[in-house]
Amino acid sequence: MPDGLGDVARSEVLRFEVLGPLRVLRAGSELDLGYPQARALLGVLLVWPGRPVRMSTIVDVLWPGRPPADAPNAVRRHVGTLRRLLEPGLPPRAPGRRLLGRTGGYLLEAAAHEADLPRFRALTRRGMRAAATARPEQAVRHFAGALRLWRGPVAAGLPGPVRAHPHFAAVDREILRTARMAADAALLCGRADQVLPSVRRAVALNPLDEPLLARLILSLAACGLQAEALATYEDARRDLAAQLGVAPGAELAAAHARVLRRQIRPARHRLPAAPPDPARPFVRPAQLPPDLPVFTGRNRELTALDALLDKETAGAPQTAPDALRGAEAVPAPAPSTGACPASGVLISGPAGVGKTALAVHWAHRVADRFPDGQLHLALGGSAPHQAALEPAEALRRLLGALGVSTRSMPEGVAALAARYRGVLAGRRLLVLLDDAACLAQLRPLLPEAPGCLTVVTSRGGPIGPRPVAEPAGPAGRLGLSGSRERAAGGLRTLHLGLPSEADARDLLARRIGAARPAAEPEAVREIVRRCGRLPSALALVAARAASRRDFPLAALAADLAEDAEP
């Protein structure tokens, strides 16, 4: 190629990836896709490259809920940004050859070899044709090739509400369908080992898909992993009961029976069970975030949490004190048989109410009751512009903190959760899981190991169905109602309300010193009222007041009042 033309050609070589983290690569280098909405727009078009997507669909995906009035204009601006990114040097307002306008929408031009999703679909179709003509080994080869293109949740990295749109959910269903077909073909010809990792990952994507779970259990047994197959069934049975209130269906139960009776064709290549890692001893983690030095108030909640831990530690039949009693009567749990039985607490409440501060403060108070250490993990359930932490990745981070090497970690959520429980067996640890998104994310992370306590924080009531409001005062209450405990996956629930007005004033005084609030009590009351008693808002105001010690609190209150005016 003449000098200079080779560089031009290489600069036009693009690779589009949506079967996992959303990426565009030029000559092997990843491009910065810019704002989240521009990334989301590209993801929408990559689901069906070469096909036009209507403007209404694009708007619906980019703005879940109520879109702004100028949404179409915003889409056009994002289109212009992406055009210049994909085709550097494109003149202003030129349509280029990649991102094209069509009547009522847009399409992305990408050849089959440039985008992973068209290649995935082509290989899947070849696998289906081979399976339909009784060629299971060829089918496995094509299905396995398709699944190798799949690197994680579709369009990972986009905000959770965007990824939850049916436009992307349909691709998730395609992947699950391909994984089921791959498992069927592999079990038929003794090649289960070739698709087992992909089937494990597919179950992690949809842990309540019973047909897929059945195939995972059969594939594990075919590969010689009988114990893991039976453990996977037990995990599935518990999850179905806890989350859906149902028993395993006929297909899943039949797979379990076949494993017990050893009625499965073994794979040609058997896989060894994940060995223990004796070279790396148990690590005593100490991961709690620093306690807030100015923490104040919440005495009622702290007393309730202490009482809960004391009752369970003592192993006595539990009669909940007023602070621990919910709206309904709850049967007393069985007496403890260990020093500290498995238990968990969910601290829920609106944004800014102080859930994490309370959880961290109480965790430091009781840390000495857990001599084997403390784990902390941020789950990102409410983090803006990014997806919540996937259960498999969360388990890998927890296991890594406990000294388990990456090499010895198994694949799939069920296997990782089993390993996590095994490492914690016989230990006494405190686990703080901050900002949980939903029960599906949380459930595999609950160790259910005697001696361990899990403290979870989550906004509002996202763990399962939205709970019924409890008759609580401003400080909230720890509710042990049967319906609420089921909704929280067995966790006892503390719904955290606003602090009292006295506690809110004290919070402000602890941060800026007692002298200024004492000199301007009316201004303090007005600041507390304008902040709605939210600890996060009061902390911001306190930081501003601390940075301007010559600034009267009355002037600060007046600024808040002015900001609140329409």
Coordinates of C-alpha atoms in Angstrom, one line a residue:
M1 CA 0.0 0.0 0.0
P2 CA 1.5 3.4 -0.9
D3 CA 2.9 5.5 1.9
G4 CA 0.2 7.2 3.9
L5 CA -2.7 5.1 2.6
G6 CA -1.9 2.3 5.1
D7 CA -2.3 4.7 8.0
V8 CA -5.6 6.0 6.6
A9 CA -6.9 2.4 6.1
R10 CA -5.9 1.4 9.6
S11 CA -7.6 4.5 11.1
E12 CA -10.9 3.4 9.5
V13 CA -10.7 -0.2 11.0
L14 CA -13.3 -0.2 13.8
R15 CA -14.5 -3.0 16.1
F16 CA -17.8 -2.6 17.9
E17 CA -18.5 -4.6 21.1
V18 CA -21.8 -4.7 23.0
L19 CA -21.7 -8.3 24.4
G20 CA -20.2 -7.1 27.6
P21 CA -18.7 -3.7 28.3
L22 CA -19.7 -1.3 25.5
R23 CA -16.6 -0.5 23.5
V24 CA -15.4 0.8 20.2
L25 CA -11.8 0.1 19.1
R26 CA -9.9 1.7 16.3
A27 CA -6.8 -0.2 15.3
G28 CA -6.9 -1.9 18.7
S29 CA -7.2 1.2 20.8
E30 CA -10.4 1.9 22.7
L31 CA -12.2 5.2 22.0
D32 CA -13.6 7.4 24.6
L33 CA -17.3 7.4 24.0
G34 CA -18.0 10.5 26.1
Y35 CA -21.2 11.2 28.0
P36 CA -23.4 8.3 29.3
Q37 CA -26.3 9.2 26.9
A38 CA -24.0 9.2 23.9
R39 CA -22.7 5.7 25.0
A40 CA -26.3 4.6 25.5
L41 CA -27.3 5.8 22.0
L42 CA -24.4 3.8 20.5
G43 CA -25.5 0.8 22.5
V44 CA -29.1 1.0 21.2
L45 CA -27.9 1.1 17.6
L46 CA -25.4 -1.7 18.1
V47 CA -28.2 -4.2 19.1
W48 CA -29.2 -4.3 15.4
P49 CA -26.5 -2.7 13.3
G50 CA -27.7 -1.9 9.8
R51 CA -31.3 -1.6 10.9
P52 CA -33.0 1.7 11.6
V53 CA -34.0 2.4 15.2
R54 CA -37.0 4.7 15.7
M55 CA -36.5 8.0 17.5
S56 CA -39.2 7.1 20.0
T57 CA -37.3 3.9 21.0
I58 CA -34.0 5.9 21.3
V59 CA -35.7 8.5 23.6
D60 CA -37.4 5.8 25.6
V61 CA -34.0 4.0 26.3
L62 CA -32.0 7.1 27.0
W63 CA -34.5 8.7 29.4
P64 CA -36.3 6.0 31.4
G65 CA -39.4 7.5 32.8
R66 CA -40.3 11.0 31.6
P67 CA -38.0 12.4 28.8
P68 CA -37.3 16.1 28.6
A69 CA -39.2 18.2 26.0
D70 CA -36.0 18.7 23.9
A71 CA -35.1 15.0 23.9
P72 CA -35.1 14.6 20.1
N73 CA -32.7 17.6 19.8
A74 CA -30.4 16.1 22.4
V75 CA -30.4 12.9 20.4
R76 CA -29.3 14.8 17.3
R77 CA -26.5 16.4 19.3
H78 CA -25.3 13.0 20.5
V79 CA -25.5 11.7 16.9
G80 CA -23.2 14.6 15.7
T81 CA -20.7 13.8 18.5
L82 CA -20.6 10.1 17.7
R83 CA -20.2 10.8 13.9
R84 CA -17.1 12.9 14.6
L85 CA -15.8 10.3 16.9
L86 CA -16.3 7.4 14.5
E87 CA -15.1 9.3 11.5
P88 CA -12.4 11.9 12.5
G89 CA -12.1 14.8 10.0
L90 CA -15.8 14.6 9.0
P91 CA -16.9 18.0 7.9
P92 CA -19.5 19.7 10.2
R93 CA -23.1 18.6 9.5
A94 CA -21.9 15.9 7.1
P95 CA -23.7 12.5 7.6
G96 CA -20.7 10.4 6.9
R97 CA -21.0 6.7 6.2
R98 CA -21.3 5.2 9.7
L99 CA -24.2 6.8 11.6
L100 CA -27.0 7.5 9.1
G101 CA -30.3 9.2 9.5
R102 CA -33.4 7.4 8.3
T103 CA -37.1 8.5 8.4
G104 CA -38.0 8.8 12.0
G105 CA -34.7 7.4 13.4
Y106 CA -31.1 6.4 12.9
L107 CA -29.0 3.3 12.0
L108 CA -25.3 2.3 12.5
E109 CA -23.5 0.8 9.5
A110 CA -21.2 -1.9 10.6
A111 CA -20.1 -5.0 8.7
A112 CA -20.6 -8.4 10.2
H113 CA -16.9 -8.8 11.0
E114 CA -16.8 -5.4 12.7
A115 CA -19.5 -6.0 15.4
D116 CA -19.6 -8.8 17.9
L117 CA -23.4 -9.2 18.1
P118 CA -23.9 -10.0 14.3
R119 CA -21.1 -12.6 14.6
F120 CA -22.7 -14.1 17.7
R121 CA -26.0 -14.4 15.8
A122 CA -24.4 -15.9 12.7
L123 CA -22.6 -18.6 14.8
T124 CA -25.8 -19.3 16.7
R125 CA -27.7 -19.9 13.5
R126 CA -25.0 -22.3 12.3
G127 CA -25.2 -24.2 15.5
M128 CA -29.0 -24.4 15.3
R129 CA -28.7 -25.8 11.7
A130 CA -26.2 -28.4 12.9
A131 CA -28.3 -29.5 15.8
A132 CA -31.4 -29.8 13.6
T133 CA -29.5 -32.1 11.3
A134 CA -28.2 -34.4 14.0
R135 CA -24.6 -33.1 14.1
P136 CA -24.2 -32.2 17.8
E137 CA -20.4 -32.0 17.8
Q138 CA -20.5 -29.3 15.0
A139 CA -23.3 -27.6 16.9
V140 CA -21.2 -27.4 20.0
R141 CA -18.3 -25.9 18.1
H142 CA -20.5 -23.2 16.6
F143 CA -22.4 -22.5 19.9
A144 CA -19.1 -22.4 21.9
G145 CA -17.7 -19.9 19.3
A146 CA -20.7 -17.7 19.7
L147 CA -20.5 -17.8 23.5
R148 CA -16.8 -16.9 23.5
L149 CA -17.8 -13.5 22.1
W150 CA -19.9 -12.9 25.2
R151 CA -17.8 -11.0 27.8
G152 CA -20.4 -10.2 30.4
P153 CA -23.8 -8.4 30.8
V154 CA -24.9 -6.8 27.6
A155 CA -23.9 -3.1 27.3
A156 CA -22.2 -3.3 30.7
G157 CA -21.2 0.2 32.0
L158 CA -24.4 1.9 31.0
P159 CA -26.7 3.0 33.8
G160 CA -28.8 0.3 35.3
P161 CA -32.2 1.7 34.2
V162 CA -30.9 2.0 30.6
R163 CA -29.6 -1.6 30.5
A164 CA -33.0 -2.8 32.0
H165 CA -34.8 -1.6 28.9
P166 CA -36.4 -4.3 26.8
H167 CA -34.2 -3.3 23.9
F168 CA -31.2 -4.7 25.8
A169 CA -33.1 -7.4 27.7
A170 CA -34.0 -9.1 24.4
V171 CA -30.3 -9.6 23.7
D172 CA -29.9 -11.2 27.2
R173 CA -32.6 -13.6 26.2
E174 CA -30.8 -14.5 23.0
I175 CA -27.7 -15.3 25.0
L176 CA -29.6 -17.5 27.5
R177 CA -31.3 -19.3 24.6
T178 CA -27.9 -20.0 23.0
A179 CA -26.4 -21.2 26.3
R180 CA -29.4 -23.7 26.7
M181 CA -29.0 -25.0 23.2
A182 CA -25.2 -25.3 23.6
A183 CA -25.7 -27.3 26.8
D184 CA -28.2 -29.6 25.2
A185 CA -25.9 -30.4 22.2
A186 CA -22.9 -30.8 24.5
L187 CA -24.7 -33.2 26.8
L188 CA -25.8 -35.2 23.8
C189 CA -22.2 -35.8 22.5
G190 CA -20.2 -35.8 25.7
R191 CA -18.7 -32.3 25.3
A192 CA -20.2 -30.6 28.4
D193 CA -16.7 -29.4 29.4
Q194 CA -16.5 -27.2 26.3
V195 CA -19.6 -25.1 27.2
L196 CA -19.7 -25.4 31.1
P197 CA -18.0 -22.0 31.7
S198 CA -20.5 -20.2 29.5
V199 CA -23.5 -22.0 31.0
R200 CA -22.2 -21.0 34.5
R201 CA -22.0 -17.4 33.4
A202 CA -25.5 -17.5 31.8
V203 CA -26.9 -18.8 35.1
A204 CA -25.2 -15.8 36.8
L205 CA -27.1 -13.5 34.4
N206 CA -30.4 -15.1 35.3
P207 CA -30.1 -17.2 38.5
L208 CA -33.9 -18.1 38.6
D209 CA -34.0 -19.5 35.0
E210 CA -35.0 -23.1 35.9
P211 CA -34.4 -24.7 32.4
L212 CA -30.9 -23.2 32.4
L213 CA -30.2 -24.2 36.0
A214 CA -31.2 -27.8 35.1
R215 CA -28.7 -27.8 32.2
L216 CA -26.0 -26.4 34.5
I217 CA -26.6 -29.1 37.1
L218 CA -26.4 -31.8 34.4
S219 CA -23.3 -30.3 32.8
L220 CA -21.5 -30.2 36.2
A221 CA -22.3 -33.8 36.8
A222 CA -21.2 -34.8 33.3
C223 CA -17.9 -33.1 34.0
G224 CA -17.4 -35.1 37.2
L225 CA -18.4 -32.3 39.5
Q226 CA -21.1 -34.2 41.3
A227 CA -20.8 -32.3 44.7
E228 CA -21.0 -28.9 42.9
A229 CA -24.0 -30.0 40.9
L230 CA -25.9 -31.0 44.1
A231 CA -24.8 -27.8 45.8
T232 CA -26.1 -25.8 42.8
Y233 CA -29.4 -27.5 43.1
E234 CA -29.7 -26.7 46.8
D235 CA -28.8 -23.0 46.2
A236 CA -31.4 -22.8 43.4
R237 CA -34.1 -24.5 45.7
R238 CA -33.4 -21.9 48.4
D239 CA -33.4 -19.0 46.0
L240 CA -36.7 -20.0 44.4
A241 CA -38.3 -20.4 47.8
A242 CA -37.0 -17.1 49.2
Q243 CA -37.6 -14.9 46.1
L244 CA -40.6 -16.5 44.4
G245 CA -42.1 -18.6 47.1
V246 CA -42.1 -21.7 44.8
A247 CA -40.5 -25.2 44.8
P248 CA -38.3 -26.4 41.9
G249 CA -40.3 -27.2 38.8
A250 CA -40.4 -30.6 37.0
E251 CA -37.4 -30.0 34.8
L252 CA -35.1 -28.8 37.6
A253 CA -36.3 -31.6 39.9
A254 CA -35.7 -34.2 37.1
A255 CA -32.2 -33.0 36.6
H256 CA -31.5 -33.3 40.3
A257 CA -32.9 -36.9 40.3
R258 CA -30.7 -37.8 37.3
V259 CA -27.6 -36.5 39.1
L260 CA -28.5 -38.5 42.2
R261 CA -29.0 -41.7 40.1
R262 CA -25.9 -41.0 38.0
Q263 CA -27.9 -41.2 34.8
I264 CA -25.8 -38.7 32.8
R265 CA -23.4 -39.4 30.0
P266 CA -19.9 -38.4 31.2
A267 CA -18.0 -35.8 29.3
R268 CA -14.9 -37.0 27.4
H269 CA -12.8 -34.6 29.5
R270 CA -13.6 -34.6 33.2
L271 CA -12.8 -31.5 35.2
P272 CA -11.2 -31.7 38.7
A273 CA -13.1 -30.0 41.5
A274 CA -11.6 -26.7 42.6
P275 CA -8.9 -27.7 45.2
P276 CA -8.4 -25.9 48.4
D277 CA -5.6 -23.4 48.5
P278 CA -3.4 -24.6 51.4
A279 CA -0.5 -22.4 50.4
R280 CA -2.4 -19.3 51.3
P281 CA -3.7 -19.2 54.9
F282 CA -6.9 -17.5 56.0
V283 CA -6.4 -13.7 56.0
R284 CA -7.9 -11.7 58.8
P285 CA -9.4 -8.7 56.9
A286 CA -9.8 -5.3 58.5
Q287 CA -11.7 -3.4 55.8
L288 CA -14.2 -1.2 57.8
P289 CA -14.1 2.5 56.6
P290 CA -13.0 5.0 59.2
D291 CA -15.7 5.8 61.8
L292 CA -17.1 9.3 61.5
P293 CA -15.5 11.3 64.4
V294 CA -18.5 13.6 64.7
F295 CA -21.2 10.9 64.6
T296 CA -24.0 11.9 66.9
G297 CA -27.5 10.8 67.8
R298 CA -29.2 7.5 66.7
N299 CA -29.1 6.2 70.2
R300 CA -32.4 4.4 69.8
E301 CA -31.2 2.6 66.7
L302 CA -27.8 1.7 68.2
T303 CA -29.5 0.3 71.3
A304 CA -31.8 -1.8 69.1
L305 CA -28.9 -3.2 67.1
D306 CA -27.0 -3.9 70.2
A307 CA -30.0 -5.7 71.7
L308 CA -30.4 -7.8 68.5
L309 CA -26.7 -8.9 68.6
D310 CA -26.8 -9.6 72.4
K311 CA -29.9 -11.8 72.0
E312 CA -28.5 -13.8 69.2
T313 CA -25.1 -14.1 70.9
A314 CA -26.7 -15.4 74.1
G315 CA -28.7 -17.9 72.2
A316 CA -31.8 -17.1 74.2
P317 CA -35.4 -17.3 72.7
Q318 CA -35.9 -13.9 71.3
T319 CA -38.6 -11.6 72.7
A320 CA -38.1 -8.4 70.9
P321 CA -38.1 -5.2 72.9
D322 CA -40.2 -2.3 71.7
A323 CA -37.4 -1.0 69.4
L324 CA -37.1 -4.4 67.8
R325 CA -40.8 -5.2 67.3
G326 CA -42.5 -4.8 64.0
A327 CA -46.2 -4.5 63.1
E328 CA -46.7 -8.3 63.2
A329 CA -45.8 -10.9 65.7
V330 CA -42.8 -12.9 64.7
P331 CA -42.0 -16.4 66.0
A332 CA -39.0 -16.6 68.2
P333 CA -36.0 -18.1 66.4
A334 CA -34.5 -21.3 67.6
P335 CA -31.9 -21.0 70.3
S336 CA -28.4 -20.5 69.1
T337 CA -25.9 -23.4 69.1
G338 CA -22.8 -21.3 68.6
A339 CA -21.1 -18.2 70.0
C340 CA -22.8 -16.0 67.5
P341 CA -25.3 -17.5 65.0
A342 CA -25.7 -16.4 61.4
S343 CA -27.7 -13.3 61.2
G344 CA -28.1 -10.1 59.2
V345 CA -29.5 -6.7 59.4
L346 CA -30.7 -4.5 56.5
I347 CA -30.6 -0.7 57.2
S348 CA -32.8 1.0 54.6
G349 CA -34.0 4.5 54.1
P350 CA -33.9 7.4 51.6
A351 CA -30.8 9.0 50.2
G352 CA -28.9 11.2 52.6
V353 CA -30.5 9.9 55.8
G354 CA -27.3 8.5 57.2
K355 CA -27.5 4.7 56.6
T356 CA -23.8 4.2 55.8
A357 CA -22.7 6.4 58.7
L358 CA -24.9 4.4 61.2
A359 CA -23.7 1.1 59.8
V360 CA -20.1 2.0 59.9
H361 CA -20.3 3.5 63.4
W362 CA -22.2 0.4 64.8
A363 CA -19.8 -2.0 63.0
H364 CA -16.8 -0.3 64.8
R365 CA -18.7 -0.6 68.1
V366 CA -19.1 -4.4 67.8
A367 CA -16.0 -5.2 65.8
D368 CA -14.3 -6.8 68.8
R369 CA -17.1 -9.4 68.9
F370 CA -15.8 -10.8 65.5
P371 CA -12.2 -11.8 66.1
D372 CA -11.7 -13.2 62.5
G373 CA -12.1 -9.7 61.0
Q374 CA -14.4 -7.4 59.1
L375 CA -15.2 -7.2 55.4
H376 CA -16.6 -4.2 53.6
L377 CA -17.8 -4.0 50.0
A378 CA -19.6 -1.2 48.2
L379 CA -22.2 -2.7 45.9
G380 CA -23.0 0.5 43.9
G381 CA -26.8 0.0 43.9
S382 CA -27.5 3.8 43.6
A383 CA -24.2 4.9 42.0
P384 CA -25.0 7.3 39.1
H385 CA -24.0 6.5 35.5
Q386 CA -22.8 3.0 36.3
A387 CA -24.2 -0.5 36.8
A388 CA -24.4 -2.1 40.3
L389 CA -21.7 -4.6 41.1
E390 CA -22.5 -8.0 39.7
P391 CA -22.8 -10.9 42.3
A392 CA -20.0 -12.9 40.7
E393 CA -17.6 -9.9 40.8
A394 CA -18.7 -9.1 44.4
L395 CA -18.0 -12.7 45.5
R396 CA -14.6 -12.6 43.8
R397 CA -13.6 -9.4 45.7
L398 CA -14.8 -10.9 49.0
L399 CA -12.9 -14.1 48.4
G400 CA -9.8 -12.1 47.4
A401 CA -10.0 -10.2 50.6
L402 CA -10.1 -13.5 52.5
G403 CA -6.9 -14.7 50.9
V404 CA -8.3 -16.9 48.1
S405 CA -6.2 -16.7 45.0
T406 CA -7.8 -15.8 41.7
R407 CA -6.5 -19.0 40.2
S408 CA -8.4 -21.2 42.6
M409 CA -11.7 -19.3 42.3
P410 CA -14.4 -21.3 40.5
E411 CA -16.7 -20.0 37.7
G412 CA -20.3 -19.0 38.2
V413 CA -22.2 -17.4 41.1
A414 CA -23.4 -20.7 42.7
A415 CA -19.9 -22.1 42.8
L416 CA -18.4 -18.8 44.1
A417 CA -21.0 -18.5 46.8
A418 CA -20.3 -22.1 47.9
R419 CA -16.6 -21.3 48.1
Y420 CA -17.4 -18.2 50.1
R421 CA -19.5 -20.1 52.6
G422 CA -16.7 -22.7 52.8
V423 CA -14.0 -20.1 53.6
L424 CA -16.2 -18.6 56.3
A425 CA -17.2 -21.9 57.9
G426 CA -16.2 -21.9 61.5
R427 CA -15.2 -18.2 61.4
R428 CA -16.6 -15.2 63.2
L429 CA -16.6 -12.3 60.8
L430 CA -18.5 -9.0 60.4
V431 CA -19.5 -8.3 56.8
L432 CA -20.7 -4.8 55.8
L433 CA -22.4 -4.6 52.3
D434 CA -23.1 -1.0 51.5
D435 CA -25.7 0.3 49.0
A436 CA -27.3 -3.0 47.8
A437 CA -29.4 -2.7 44.6
C438 CA -31.8 -5.7 44.9
L439 CA -32.3 -9.1 46.4
A440 CA -30.9 -10.9 43.3
Q441 CA -27.6 -9.0 43.8
L442 CA -27.6 -9.5 47.6
R443 CA -28.7 -13.1 48.1
P444 CA -25.5 -14.9 47.0
L445 CA -23.5 -12.6 49.3
L446 CA -25.2 -13.7 52.5
P447 CA -22.8 -16.3 54.0
E448 CA -25.4 -18.2 56.2
A449 CA -22.4 -19.2 58.3
P450 CA -22.8 -19.5 62.1
G451 CA -20.7 -16.9 63.7
C452 CA -20.9 -14.3 60.9
L453 CA -23.0 -11.1 60.9
T454 CA -24.0 -9.3 57.7
V455 CA -25.0 -5.6 57.8
V456 CA -26.5 -4.3 54.6
T457 CA -27.5 -0.8 53.6
S458 CA -29.9 0.1 50.8
R459 CA -32.0 3.0 49.7
G460 CA -35.7 3.0 50.4
G461 CA -37.0 -0.5 50.0
P462 CA -35.2 -2.0 47.0
I463 CA -34.6 -5.4 48.5
G464 CA -37.6 -7.3 47.1
P465 CA -41.1 -5.8 47.1
R466 CA -41.5 -2.3 48.4
P467 CA -42.3 -2.7 52.2
V468 CA -45.4 -1.5 53.8
A469 CA -44.8 1.6 55.8
E470 CA -44.3 1.0 59.5
P471 CA -45.7 3.1 62.4
A472 CA -42.3 4.6 63.2
G473 CA -41.2 7.8 64.8
P474 CA -38.7 10.2 63.3
A475 CA -35.9 7.9 64.2
G476 CA -37.4 4.8 62.4
R477 CA -37.6 1.3 63.9
L478 CA -36.3 -2.1 63.4
G479 CA -39.2 -4.1 62.0
L480 CA -39.3 -7.8 62.4
S481 CA -42.6 -8.4 60.6
G482 CA -42.9 -11.6 58.7
S483 CA -43.7 -10.0 55.3
R484 CA -40.9 -7.6 55.6
E485 CA -38.3 -10.2 56.6
R486 CA -39.3 -12.3 53.6
A487 CA -39.0 -9.3 51.4
A488 CA -35.5 -8.7 52.7
G489 CA -34.3 -12.2 52.1
G490 CA -34.4 -13.1 55.8
L491 CA -32.6 -10.0 57.0
R492 CA -34.1 -8.1 59.9
T493 CA -34.9 -4.6 58.8
L494 CA -34.2 -1.2 60.3
H495 CA -35.9 1.5 58.3
L496 CA -34.0 4.6 59.1
G497 CA -36.0 7.8 59.3
L498 CA -34.9 11.4 59.7
P499 CA -33.0 12.3 63.0
S500 CA -34.9 14.2 65.6
E501 CA -34.6 18.0 65.5
A502 CA -32.4 17.9 68.6
D503 CA -30.1 15.4 67.0
A504 CA -30.0 17.4 63.8
R505 CA -28.9 20.6 65.8
D506 CA -26.3 18.5 67.6
L507 CA -25.0 17.2 64.3
L508 CA -24.4 20.7 63.1
A509 CA -22.8 21.8 66.4
R510 CA -20.4 18.8 66.4
R511 CA -19.2 19.8 63.0
I512 CA -18.7 23.6 63.5
G513 CA -18.3 23.8 67.2
A514 CA -20.8 24.6 69.9
A515 CA -20.2 28.4 70.3
R516 CA -21.7 29.6 67.0
P517 CA -24.9 27.5 67.3
A518 CA -25.3 28.7 70.9
A519 CA -25.0 32.3 69.8
E520 CA -27.5 32.0 66.9
P521 CA -30.2 29.4 68.0
E522 CA -32.8 30.8 65.6
A523 CA -30.5 30.5 62.7
V524 CA -29.7 26.9 63.6
R525 CA -33.4 26.0 63.7
E526 CA -33.9 27.6 60.3
I527 CA -30.9 25.8 58.8
V528 CA -32.2 22.5 60.2
R529 CA -35.6 23.2 58.8
R530 CA -34.3 24.2 55.4
C531 CA -32.1 21.0 55.2
G532 CA -35.2 18.9 56.1
R533 CA -33.1 17.3 58.9
L534 CA -31.2 15.3 56.3
P535 CA -27.7 14.5 57.7
S536 CA -26.1 14.7 54.3
A537 CA -27.5 18.2 53.6
L538 CA -26.6 19.3 57.1
A539 CA -23.0 18.1 56.6
L540 CA -22.7 20.2 53.4
V541 CA -24.0 23.3 55.1
A542 CA -21.6 22.6 58.1
A543 CA -18.7 22.3 55.7
R544 CA -19.6 25.7 54.2
A545 CA -20.0 27.2 57.6
A546 CA -16.6 25.8 58.8
S547 CA -14.8 27.2 55.8
R548 CA -16.2 30.8 56.6
R549 CA -15.9 31.2 60.3
D550 CA -16.7 35.0 60.0
F551 CA -19.9 34.2 58.1
P552 CA -23.0 34.5 60.4
L553 CA -25.2 31.5 60.5
A554 CA -28.2 33.8 60.0
A555 CA -26.7 34.8 56.6
L556 CA -26.2 31.1 55.8
A557 CA -29.8 30.4 56.6
A558 CA -30.9 33.4 54.4
D559 CA -28.9 31.9 51.5
L560 CA -30.7 28.6 51.9
A561 CA -34.0 30.3 51.9
E562 CA -33.1 32.2 48.8
D563 CA -31.9 29.0 47.1
A564 CA -35.2 27.4 47.9
E565 CA -37.3 30.2 46.2
P566 CA -38.6 29.3 42.7

